Structure formats: structure tokens, C-alpha cells
Amino acid sequence: MTRSFRMIPAHGGEIVPGRLADHIAALSAGIRDGRPHPVQLDLDITMACASACTFCFSADYRAVGGSGLHLSWPALERTLRSAAGMGVRVVRFDGGGDPLVSPHFAAAVDLCRQLGLTSAVLTAGDLLRPELLLTLVRAGTYVRVSLNAATDQTRMLLHRTPRLGVTSLLRTLAELDRLRRAEHGPAPLAVMPLGGTSMIHPTNVAEVYAIAAAAKTAGLDHVSFRVVLGDRLRVAFTAEQEDDYRRQVDRVRTELLDDEFQAFFPTRSLTDTGYVPREYFSTCLASTHRALVEVGSSPSEPALVPCGRYRGQGFAGGAEGTVFGRMTGDDGLDDIWWTPRMTSLVQRFPGACGDCIDRSANIMFNGIHEALTADPDTAFFRFADP
């Protein structure tokens, strides 16, 4: 028997929620059945947020949306139950707003637990209350918090809210780490990851090392530094700032990284210059491997959109644009999945996209898909970056 080996680049931006085996199984099932099987549901349950970040990608469409801000509980419940019935394994609460603002967030996390779904949440952290921490720990929810500053002053400048300073946020995260270790043991990463996301901005670029150090001290497993994307939000850095940033990255890698703490850094320029996604991959698997559902033009009618780049189109209403479908009446996700409309729209990607926020994921998914297409019995192994 002749065996061949190849390296597939992993997702470079974060710890991917859920098990890699589930992602591989879903891609394999899609090849077998001739239709995609989503393994992850990205669920934007609210368009409201306690922060007003200078680099917020959703502020514009949230300001003009004609819908109520929160997805209703009946709509949220039928979305989760139908997704579980389709074989979805991971639900990531994300969105145009902060999921914690929704009055239904805690109940939704608990429902995920009851349905056997792994849950994850991306939040600014302003509303992490003691009673909510226990709900997250019981569910084993992967919590990823915006950690955009090492000082209260810098956080105020970027988040533009007096509600919470980073000092208080770090204390809350340390308590969350204590609770998850008490519940899940001294090595909780496999059950309940805890991480941070940090947008690199001229206001905070001098604090990169301090942010990473604070994250590690608070008990986080990782922090992911990100570039501010998009023409409207693009920021510029001086040569001195970029040089200092590189020195800080080297220091983080030398002094802070170990078996219990990792930091991810962007491979692109700190100033977003964009790129043409079709030059990197030919099929957008991220738009079908993960289903993104947001508050629709009515709080009772969730909308399915391709990916984060097209967030807000379902909420804004009006022309359908690239909205895959809307769950009207008693419809669930399964009722609007892989319809003729969705099938037709998917064929436009990535050719119709001027940029992509899921490039790393798409490259990984395409690599796995190509390997499974060539040999359904392909075995996959994970290797750490040397």
C-alpha cells in the first residue's frame, strides 16, 4: 500500500470550538450525501451591546435596523432545537451585539446543555455577573472575552463605556477560572476553554505584552490578537509602533507561552490592506460548514446569512441581498437549509467577495475536504507549530 502525507494549515486565529473530529465527520458526511452538514451554529441573539467600541463592525447596521433588538425566545428555542436535530454540535453565541445583553442568553446556554450541544460565547464582558458565571461553568461554555486593553484608561478610550474597567473584568475572569477548575478539574481546557480576543489598534498597540501577561495571570488559556478589518474602520500605525509591536510579540513568545497558555498573532499587516479570497481558496466551505443565524427583520423571524462579512443583511430587512433564508412561522433551521435559493447563492462565493474574515478557516476546511475527497479513509493528526 502506498501512503502519502500532507500538511494542512490549521485555523490560525483562535481555538476552534468543539472537537476537530466533529468538523471532519461533518465534511465527510457532506461529501457522501452531496449536501453540506453544518457542524456549528453561530447565533447572533441580540443587536444590543453595553459597549460602543471604536472599531465595532456592526454599529452602522444596528443603528438603521428596523427590527427589535433581541431574538424572541420561541424563535431562539426552535432555532436551537432544529439545529440539534440537523446534527449541529457547537453553538457559538456571537453577533452584531453582545450576547449577554439578551434576556434569554442564560436560558439559551442551559438549553444547549440539555440538548447536548457544546456552547461558546464571544462577549465584551461588561455583563459577566456572578450568577451567570455558574451557568457558564455548568454548561462548560467556551468563554472568549474582548481584552482590548491592559489599563482602565485605554479600555475607556476604546470601549467608550464607564461601566467596567479592565481591572474589574480581569478579577471576574480570574473568578471564572477558579469556578471552572473547581467544577471540571485542574486542567479544564478540554471541557471549558477560556480565552480572550484583542483588537490591535493605535490606542492599545503599546500594551500588547501587558494584555497577554494580564490574560495569563487571570487564568485564560489563550489570547488572540486581531487586525481591525474593513475600509471604514481601517487604522494606520507608525513605523515606531510596528517595530515596538514586533518586539512585544517576540517577548510574549519568549516569556509567556507554555503548555497552559498560548497567544495567536495575525499573519497579515497590522493595517488591513485586504486581499482577494478566491486567490486562496475556490470554495467557501465556511458559509455551509457553519450556519450563521441573526435577529431578522422581525424578532420572531431569524435570518440565515452566509458569514460574518454579511452580518446585518437579515436584520436590516428590505432587499434580500445575500440572505439565504428566513425562519417564518414555525420554521426551523432545517426548513431553510440548502434550499434552491441558498444553493444558488453559495455558488457566488468566494468570487463575489472582495475580502474574507474566514480565510484561515476556509483554507483549513478546504484542505480537509480535498483530502477526504481523494480518500474517504484519510486519517488526520494534529501537530503543534514547532
PDB file of N, CA, C and O in Angstrom, residues 143-203:
ATOM      1  N   VAL A 143     -15.793  30.498  26.921  1.00  0.00           N
ATOM      2  CA  VAL A 143     -15.981  31.945  27.056  1.00  0.00           C
ATOM      3  C   VAL A 143     -14.770  32.650  26.459  1.00  0.00           C
ATOM      4  O   VAL A 143     -13.628  32.376  26.836  1.00  0.00           O
ATOM      5  N   ARG A 144     -15.029  33.547  25.505  1.00  0.00           N
ATOM      6  CA  ARG A 144     -13.961  34.353  24.922  1.00  0.00           C
ATOM      7  C   ARG A 144     -14.337  35.826  25.076  1.00  0.00           C
ATOM      8  O   ARG A 144     -15.364  36.275  24.552  1.00  0.00           O
ATOM      9  N   VAL A 145     -13.517  36.561  25.798  1.00  0.00           N
ATOM     10  CA  VAL A 145     -13.829  37.935  26.200  1.00  0.00           C
ATOM     11  C   VAL A 145     -12.946  38.919  25.438  1.00  0.00           C
ATOM     12  O   VAL A 145     -11.769  38.659  25.180  1.00  0.00           O
ATOM     13  N   SER A 146     -13.527  40.039  25.065  1.00  0.00           N
ATOM     14  CA  SER A 146     -12.749  41.114  24.435  1.00  0.00           C
ATOM     15  C   SER A 146     -11.794  41.694  25.466  1.00  0.00           C
ATOM     16  O   SER A 146     -12.218  42.250  26.477  1.00  0.00           O
ATOM     17  N   LEU A 147     -10.506  41.550  25.205  1.00  0.00           N
ATOM     18  CA  LEU A 147      -9.483  42.045  26.116  1.00  0.00           C
ATOM     19  C   LEU A 147      -8.623  43.026  25.338  1.00  0.00           C
ATOM     20  O   LEU A 147      -7.530  42.706  24.875  1.00  0.00           O
ATOM     21  N   ASN A 148      -9.138  44.230  25.189  1.00  0.00           N
ATOM     22  CA  ASN A 148      -8.535  45.215  24.291  1.00  0.00           C
ATOM     23  C   ASN A 148      -7.650  46.227  24.999  1.00  0.00           C
ATOM     24  O   ASN A 148      -7.237  47.207  24.381  1.00  0.00           O
ATOM     25  N   ALA A 149      -7.380  45.997  26.255  1.00  0.00           N
ATOM     26  CA  ALA A 149      -6.581  46.969  26.999  1.00  0.00           C
ATOM     27  C   ALA A 149      -5.953  46.309  28.213  1.00  0.00           C
ATOM     28  O   ALA A 149      -6.460  45.305  28.723  1.00  0.00           O
ATOM     29  N   ALA A 150      -4.868  46.911  28.673  1.00  0.00           N
ATOM     30  CA  ALA A 150      -4.239  46.476  29.914  1.00  0.00           C
ATOM     31  C   ALA A 150      -4.480  47.484  31.029  1.00  0.00           C
ATOM     32  O   ALA A 150      -4.145  47.232  32.182  1.00  0.00           O
ATOM     33  N   THR A 151      -5.059  48.641  30.692  1.00  0.00           N
ATOM     34  CA  THR A 151      -5.354  49.665  31.691  1.00  0.00           C
ATOM     35  C   THR A 151      -6.799  50.113  31.545  1.00  0.00           C
ATOM     36  O   THR A 151      -7.387  50.042  30.463  1.00  0.00           O
ATOM     37  N   ASP A 152      -7.359  50.604  32.625  1.00  0.00           N
ATOM     38  CA  ASP A 152      -8.743  51.091  32.599  1.00  0.00           C
ATOM     39  C   ASP A 152      -8.883  52.265  31.635  1.00  0.00           C
ATOM     40  O   ASP A 152      -9.900  52.395  30.936  1.00  0.00           O
ATOM     41  N   GLN A 153      -7.883  53.143  31.607  1.00  0.00           N
ATOM     42  CA  GLN A 153      -7.944  54.317  30.735  1.00  0.00           C
ATOM     43  C   GLN A 153      -8.023  53.909  29.262  1.00  0.00           C
ATOM     44  O   GLN A 153      -8.834  54.453  28.501  1.00  0.00           O
ATOM     45  N   THR A 154      -7.204  52.952  28.849  1.00  0.00           N
ATOM     46  CA  THR A 154      -7.225  52.524  27.454  1.00  0.00           C
ATOM     47  C   THR A 154      -8.536  51.845  27.115  1.00  0.00           C
ATOM     48  O   THR A 154      -9.092  52.050  26.030  1.00  0.00           O
ATOM     49  N   ARG A 155      -9.058  51.047  28.035  1.00  0.00           N
ATOM     50  CA  ARG A 155     -10.346  50.393  27.755  1.00  0.00           C
ATOM     51  C   ARG A 155     -11.458  51.426  27.600  1.00  0.00           C
ATOM     52  O   ARG A 155     -12.331  51.282  26.743  1.00  0.00           O
ATOM     53  N   MET A 156     -11.421  52.450  28.410  1.00  0.00           N
ATOM     54  CA  MET A 156     -12.419  53.513  28.284  1.00  0.00           C
ATOM     55  C   MET A 156     -12.335  54.183  26.918  1.00  0.00           C
ATOM     56  O   MET A 156     -13.356  54.459  26.274  1.00  0.00           O
ATOM     57  N   LEU A 157     -11.133  54.439  26.450  1.00  0.00           N
ATOM     58  CA  LEU A 157     -10.964  55.087  25.151  1.00  0.00           C
ATOM     59  C   LEU A 157     -11.477  54.214  24.003  1.00  0.00           C
ATOM     60  O   LEU A 157     -12.034  54.721  23.030  1.00  0.00           O
ATOM     61  N   LEU A 158     -11.308  52.905  24.117  1.00  0.00           N
ATOM     62  CA  LEU A 158     -11.699  52.014  23.033  1.00  0.00           C
ATOM     63  C   LEU A 158     -13.147  51.553  23.141  1.00  0.00           C
ATOM     64  O   LEU A 158     -13.872  51.503  22.148  1.00  0.00           O
ATOM     65  N   HIS A 159     -13.587  51.190  24.336  1.00  0.00           N
ATOM     66  CA  HIS A 159     -14.959  50.698  24.521  1.00  0.00           C
ATOM     67  C   HIS A 159     -15.962  51.825  24.740  1.00  0.00           C
ATOM     68  O   HIS A 159     -17.162  51.629  24.553  1.00  0.00           O
ATOM     69  N   ARG A 160     -15.457  52.951  25.185  1.00  0.00           N
ATOM     70  CA  ARG A 160     -16.287  54.156  25.386  1.00  0.00           C
ATOM     71  C   ARG A 160     -17.495  53.883  26.279  1.00  0.00           C
ATOM     72  O   ARG A 160     -18.615  54.282  25.983  1.00  0.00           O
ATOM     73  N   THR A 161     -17.230  53.181  27.371  1.00  0.00           N
ATOM     74  CA  THR A 161     -18.283  52.932  28.353  1.00  0.00           C
ATOM     75  C   THR A 161     -17.676  52.967  29.750  1.00  0.00           C
ATOM     76  O   THR A 161     -16.605  52.398  29.979  1.00  0.00           O
ATOM     77  N   PRO A 162     -18.330  53.635  30.704  1.00  0.00           N
ATOM     78  CA  PRO A 162     -17.791  53.709  32.066  1.00  0.00           C
ATOM     79  C   PRO A 162     -18.187  52.513  32.929  1.00  0.00           C
ATOM     80  O   PRO A 162     -17.817  52.430  34.089  1.00  0.00           O
ATOM     81  N   ARG A 163     -18.941  51.571  32.347  1.00  0.00           N
ATOM     82  CA  ARG A 163     -19.498  50.503  33.168  1.00  0.00           C
ATOM     83  C   ARG A 163     -18.431  49.605  33.799  1.00  0.00           C
ATOM     84  O   ARG A 163     -18.561  49.154  34.921  1.00  0.00           O
ATOM     85  N   LEU A 164     -17.399  49.297  33.039  1.00  0.00           N
ATOM     86  CA  LEU A 164     -16.463  48.296  33.504  1.00  0.00           C
ATOM     87  C   LEU A 164     -15.047  48.623  33.067  1.00  0.00           C
ATOM     88  O   LEU A 164     -14.791  48.835  31.880  1.00  0.00           O
ATOM     89  N   GLY A 165     -14.134  48.643  34.003  1.00  0.00           N
ATOM     90  CA  GLY A 165     -12.732  48.797  33.669  1.00  0.00           C
ATOM     91  C   GLY A 165     -12.097  47.434  33.499  1.00  0.00           C
ATOM     92  O   GLY A 165     -12.640  46.407  33.932  1.00  0.00           O
ATOM     93  N   VAL A 166     -10.923  47.397  32.888  1.00  0.00           N
ATOM     94  CA  VAL A 166     -10.271  46.112  32.655  1.00  0.00           C
ATOM     95  C   VAL A 166      -9.829  45.465  33.966  1.00  0.00           C
ATOM     96  O   VAL A 166      -9.783  44.238  34.083  1.00  0.00           O
ATOM     97  N   THR A 167      -9.535  46.269  34.973  1.00  0.00           N
ATOM     98  CA  THR A 167      -9.138  45.720  36.270  1.00  0.00           C
ATOM     99  C   THR A 167     -10.255  44.864  36.848  1.00  0.00           C
ATOM    100  O   THR A 167     -10.033  43.733  37.312  1.00  0.00           O
ATOM    101  N   SER A 168     -11.479  45.390  36.809  1.00  0.00           N
ATOM    102  CA  SER A 168     -12.630  44.642  37.309  1.00  0.00           C
ATOM    103  C   SER A 168     -12.910  43.421  36.437  1.00  0.00           C
ATOM    104  O   SER A 168     -13.230  42.341  36.942  1.00  0.00           O
ATOM    105  N   LEU A 169     -12.767  43.584  35.125  1.00  0.00           N
ATOM    106  CA  LEU A 169     -13.005  42.470  34.206  1.00  0.00           C
ATOM    107  C   LEU A 169     -12.028  41.327  34.481  1.00  0.00           C
ATOM    108  O   LEU A 169     -12.416  40.151  34.506  1.00  0.00           O
ATOM    109  N   LEU A 170     -10.764  41.645  34.704  1.00  0.00           N
ATOM    110  CA  LEU A 170      -9.765  40.610  34.970  1.00  0.00           C
ATOM    111  C   LEU A 170     -10.054  39.877  36.277  1.00  0.00           C
ATOM    112  O   LEU A 170      -9.836  38.663  36.379  1.00  0.00           O
ATOM    113  N   ARG A 171     -10.571  40.590  37.269  1.00  0.00           N
ATOM    114  CA  ARG A 171     -10.962  39.919  38.516  1.00  0.00           C
ATOM    115  C   ARG A 171     -12.095  38.932  38.260  1.00  0.00           C
ATOM    116  O   ARG A 171     -12.110  37.817  38.803  1.00  0.00           O
ATOM    117  N   THR A 172     -13.047  39.336  37.424  1.00  0.00           N
ATOM    118  CA  THR A 172     -14.164  38.446  37.097  1.00  0.00           C
ATOM    119  C   THR A 172     -13.683  37.211  36.345  1.00  0.00           C
ATOM    120  O   THR A 172     -14.133  36.084  36.594  1.00  0.00           O
ATOM    121  N   LEU A 173     -12.747  37.406  35.422  1.00  0.00           N
ATOM    122  CA  LEU A 173     -12.208  36.279  34.657  1.00  0.00           C
ATOM    123  C   LEU A 173     -11.427  35.333  35.564  1.00  0.00           C
ATOM    124  O   LEU A 173     -11.491  34.104  35.396  1.00  0.00           O
ATOM    125  N   ALA A 174     -10.710  35.885  36.526  1.00  0.00           N
ATOM    126  CA  ALA A 174      -9.986  35.041  37.476  1.00  0.00           C
ATOM    127  C   ALA A 174     -10.960  34.204  38.307  1.00  0.00           C
ATOM    128  O   ALA A 174     -10.705  33.029  38.600  1.00  0.00           O
ATOM    129  N   GLU A 175     -12.079  34.787  38.661  1.00  0.00           N
ATOM    130  CA  GLU A 175     -13.097  34.047  39.406  1.00  0.00           C
ATOM    131  C   GLU A 175     -13.719  32.964  38.527  1.00  0.00           C
ATOM    132  O   GLU A 175     -13.982  31.848  39.000  1.00  0.00           O
ATOM    133  N   LEU A 176     -13.962  33.290  37.268  1.00  0.00           N
ATOM    134  CA  LEU A 176     -14.496  32.290  36.340  1.00  0.00           C
ATOM    135  C   LEU A 176     -13.518  31.127  36.189  1.00  0.00           C
ATOM    136  O   LEU A 176     -13.920  29.956  36.143  1.00  0.00           O
ATOM    137  N   ASP A 177     -12.225  31.435  36.118  1.00  0.00           N
ATOM    138  CA  ASP A 177     -11.219  30.381  36.039  1.00  0.00           C
ATOM    139  C   ASP A 177     -11.243  29.523  37.304  1.00  0.00           C
ATOM    140  O   ASP A 177     -11.155  28.283  37.229  1.00  0.00           O
ATOM    141  N   ARG A 178     -11.374  30.151  38.461  1.00  0.00           N
ATOM    142  CA  ARG A 178     -11.432  29.391  39.716  1.00  0.00           C
ATOM    143  C   ARG A 178     -12.632  28.455  39.730  1.00  0.00           C
ATOM    144  O   ARG A 178     -12.522  27.274  40.105  1.00  0.00           O
ATOM    145  N   LEU A 179     -13.782  28.962  39.298  1.00  0.00           N
ATOM    146  CA  LEU A 179     -15.011  28.160  39.305  1.00  0.00           C
ATOM    147  C   LEU A 179     -14.924  26.988  38.317  1.00  0.00           C
ATOM    148  O   LEU A 179     -15.362  25.879  38.621  1.00  0.00           O
ATOM    149  N   ARG A 180     -14.343  27.245  37.130  1.00  0.00           N
ATOM    150  CA  ARG A 180     -14.282  26.151  36.156  1.00  0.00           C
ATOM    151  C   ARG A 180     -13.308  25.066  36.626  1.00  0.00           C
ATOM    152  O   ARG A 180     -13.521  23.877  36.362  1.00  0.00           O
ATOM    153  N   ARG A 181     -12.248  25.434  37.319  1.00  0.00           N
ATOM    154  CA  ARG A 181     -11.312  24.431  37.829  1.00  0.00           C
ATOM    155  C   ARG A 181     -11.944  23.636  38.971  1.00  0.00           C
ATOM    156  O   ARG A 181     -11.697  22.433  39.115  1.00  0.00           O
ATOM    157  N   ALA A 182     -12.746  24.305  39.793  1.00  0.00           N
ATOM    158  CA  ALA A 182     -13.434  23.601  40.872  1.00  0.00           C
ATOM    159  C   ALA A 182     -14.446  22.605  40.312  1.00  0.00           C
ATOM    160  O   ALA A 182     -14.645  21.525  40.874  1.00  0.00           O
ATOM    161  N   GLU A 183     -15.062  22.951  39.187  1.00  0.00           N
ATOM    162  CA  GLU A 183     -16.092  22.093  38.579  1.00  0.00           C
ATOM    163  C   GLU A 183     -15.499  21.016  37.677  1.00  0.00           C
ATOM    164  O   GLU A 183     -15.962  19.862  37.681  1.00  0.00           O
ATOM    165  N   HIS A 184     -14.498  21.390  36.880  1.00  0.00           N
ATOM    166  CA  HIS A 184     -14.010  20.491  35.829  1.00  0.00           C
ATOM    167  C   HIS A 184     -12.599  19.967  36.058  1.00  0.00           C
ATOM    168  O   HIS A 184     -12.061  19.256  35.203  1.00  0.00           O
ATOM    169  N   GLY A 185     -11.977  20.306  37.189  1.00  0.00           N
ATOM    170  CA  GLY A 185     -10.657  19.781  37.491  1.00  0.00           C
ATOM    171  C   GLY A 185      -9.551  20.766  37.177  1.00  0.00           C
ATOM    172  O   GLY A 185      -9.776  21.839  36.607  1.00  0.00           O
ATOM    173  N   PRO A 186      -8.314  20.417  37.529  1.00  0.00           N
ATOM    174  CA  PRO A 186      -7.188  21.352  37.408  1.00  0.00           C
ATOM    175  C   PRO A 186      -6.734  21.616  35.973  1.00  0.00           C
ATOM    176  O   PRO A 186      -5.960  22.545  35.738  1.00  0.00           O
ATOM    177  N   ALA A 187      -7.221  20.818  35.004  1.00  0.00           N
ATOM    178  CA  ALA A 187      -6.875  21.033  33.590  1.00  0.00           C
ATOM    179  C   ALA A 187      -8.175  21.128  32.790  1.00  0.00           C
ATOM    180  O   ALA A 187      -8.547  20.197  32.065  1.00  0.00           O
ATOM    181  N   PRO A 188      -8.871  22.268  32.888  1.00  0.00           N
ATOM    182  CA  PRO A 188     -10.228  22.373  32.322  1.00  0.00           C
ATOM    183  C   PRO A 188     -10.299  22.710  30.838  1.00  0.00           C
ATOM    184  O   PRO A 188     -11.391  22.802  30.282  1.00  0.00           O
ATOM    185  N   LEU A 189      -9.160  22.914  30.171  1.00  0.00           N
ATOM    186  CA  LEU A 189      -9.168  23.379  28.783  1.00  0.00           C
ATOM    187  C   LEU A 189     -10.022  22.509  27.879  1.00  0.00           C
ATOM    188  O   LEU A 189     -10.787  23.011  27.049  1.00  0.00           O
ATOM    189  N   ALA A 190      -9.937  21.202  28.011  1.00  0.00           N
ATOM    190  CA  ALA A 190     -10.663  20.301  27.120  1.00  0.00           C
ATOM    191  C   ALA A 190     -12.173  20.374  27.327  1.00  0.00           C
ATOM    192  O   ALA A 190     -12.945  20.072  26.417  1.00  0.00           O
ATOM    193  N   VAL A 191     -12.588  20.793  28.515  1.00  0.00           N
ATOM    194  CA  VAL A 191     -14.024  20.843  28.834  1.00  0.00           C
ATOM    195  C   VAL A 191     -14.583  22.249  28.679  1.00  0.00           C
ATOM    196  O   VAL A 191     -15.678  22.441  28.142  1.00  0.00           O
ATOM    197  N   MET A 192     -13.848  23.237  29.150  1.00  0.00           N
ATOM    198  CA  MET A 192     -14.329  24.625  29.148  1.00  0.00           C
ATOM    199  C   MET A 192     -13.181  25.584  28.893  1.00  0.00           C
ATOM    200  O   MET A 192     -12.574  26.114  29.822  1.00  0.00           O
ATOM    201  N   PRO A 193     -12.854  25.845  27.627  1.00  0.00           N
ATOM    202  CA  PRO A 193     -11.781  26.798  27.331  1.00  0.00           C
ATOM    203  C   PRO A 193     -12.164  28.210  27.775  1.00  0.00           C
ATOM    204  O   PRO A 193     -13.338  28.574  27.819  1.00  0.00           O
ATOM    205  N   LEU A 194     -11.155  28.989  28.095  1.00  0.00           N
ATOM    206  CA  LEU A 194     -11.343  30.386  28.495  1.00  0.00           C
ATOM    207  C   LEU A 194     -10.301  31.215  27.750  1.00  0.00           C
ATOM    208  O   LEU A 194      -9.103  30.970  27.877  1.00  0.00           O
ATOM    209  N   GLY A 195     -10.771  32.156  26.946  1.00  0.00           N
ATOM    210  CA  GLY A 195      -9.840  32.898  26.113  1.00  0.00           C
ATOM    211  C   GLY A 195     -10.181  34.362  25.981  1.00  0.00           C
ATOM    212  O   GLY A 195     -11.193  34.840  26.503  1.00  0.00           O
ATOM    213  N   GLY A 196      -9.321  35.066  25.270  1.00  0.00           N
ATOM    214  CA  GLY A 196      -9.537  36.488  25.035  1.00  0.00           C
ATOM    215  C   GLY A 196      -9.268  36.837  23.589  1.00  0.00           C
ATOM    216  O   GLY A 196      -8.508  36.159  22.897  1.00  0.00           O
ATOM    217  N   THR A 197      -9.912  37.890  23.122  1.00  0.00           N
ATOM    218  CA  THR A 197      -9.667  38.456  21.806  1.00  0.00           C
ATOM    219  C   THR A 197      -9.233  39.905  21.991  1.00  0.00           C
ATOM    220  O   THR A 197      -9.847  40.641  22.762  1.00  0.00           O
ATOM    221  N   SER A 198      -8.187  40.301  21.291  1.00  0.00           N
ATOM    222  CA  SER A 198      -7.682  41.668  21.432  1.00  0.00           C
ATOM    223  C   SER A 198      -7.483  42.284  20.058  1.00  0.00           C
ATOM    224  O   SER A 198      -6.685  41.797  19.254  1.00  0.00           O
ATOM    225  N   MET A 199      -8.245  43.334  19.774  1.00  0.00           N
ATOM    226  CA  MET A 199      -8.109  44.046  18.506  1.00  0.00           C
ATOM    227  C   MET A 199      -6.915  44.999  18.590  1.00  0.00           C
ATOM    228  O   MET A 199      -6.805  45.786  19.533  1.00  0.00           O
ATOM    229  N   ILE A 200      -6.019  44.911  17.621  1.00  0.00           N
ATOM    230  CA  ILE A 200      -4.816  45.744  17.638  1.00  0.00           C
ATOM    231  C   ILE A 200      -5.132  47.103  17.035  1.00  0.00           C
ATOM    232  O   ILE A 200      -5.517  47.216  15.864  1.00  0.00           O
ATOM    233  N   HIS A 201      -4.977  48.136  17.827  1.00  0.00           N
ATOM    234  CA  HIS A 201      -5.380  49.496  17.470  1.00  0.00           C
ATOM    235  C   HIS A 201      -4.254  50.447  17.890  1.00  0.00           C
ATOM    236  O   HIS A 201      -3.511  50.151  18.846  1.00  0.00           O
ATOM    237  N   PRO A 202      -4.073  51.573  17.227  1.00  0.00           N
ATOM    238  CA  PRO A 202      -3.039  52.521  17.651  1.00  0.00           C
ATOM    239  C   PRO A 202      -3.141  52.918  19.119  1.00  0.00           C
ATOM    240  O   PRO A 202      -2.127  53.237  19.759  1.00  0.00           O
ATOM    241  N   THR A 203      -4.353  52.867  19.667  1.00  0.00           N
ATOM    242  CA  THR A 203      -4.549  53.258  21.063  1.00  0.00           C
ATOM    243  C   THR A 203      -3.984  52.229  22.037  1.00  0.00           C
ATOM    244  O   THR A 203      -3.569  52.586  23.143  1.00  0.00           O
TER     245      THR A 203
END
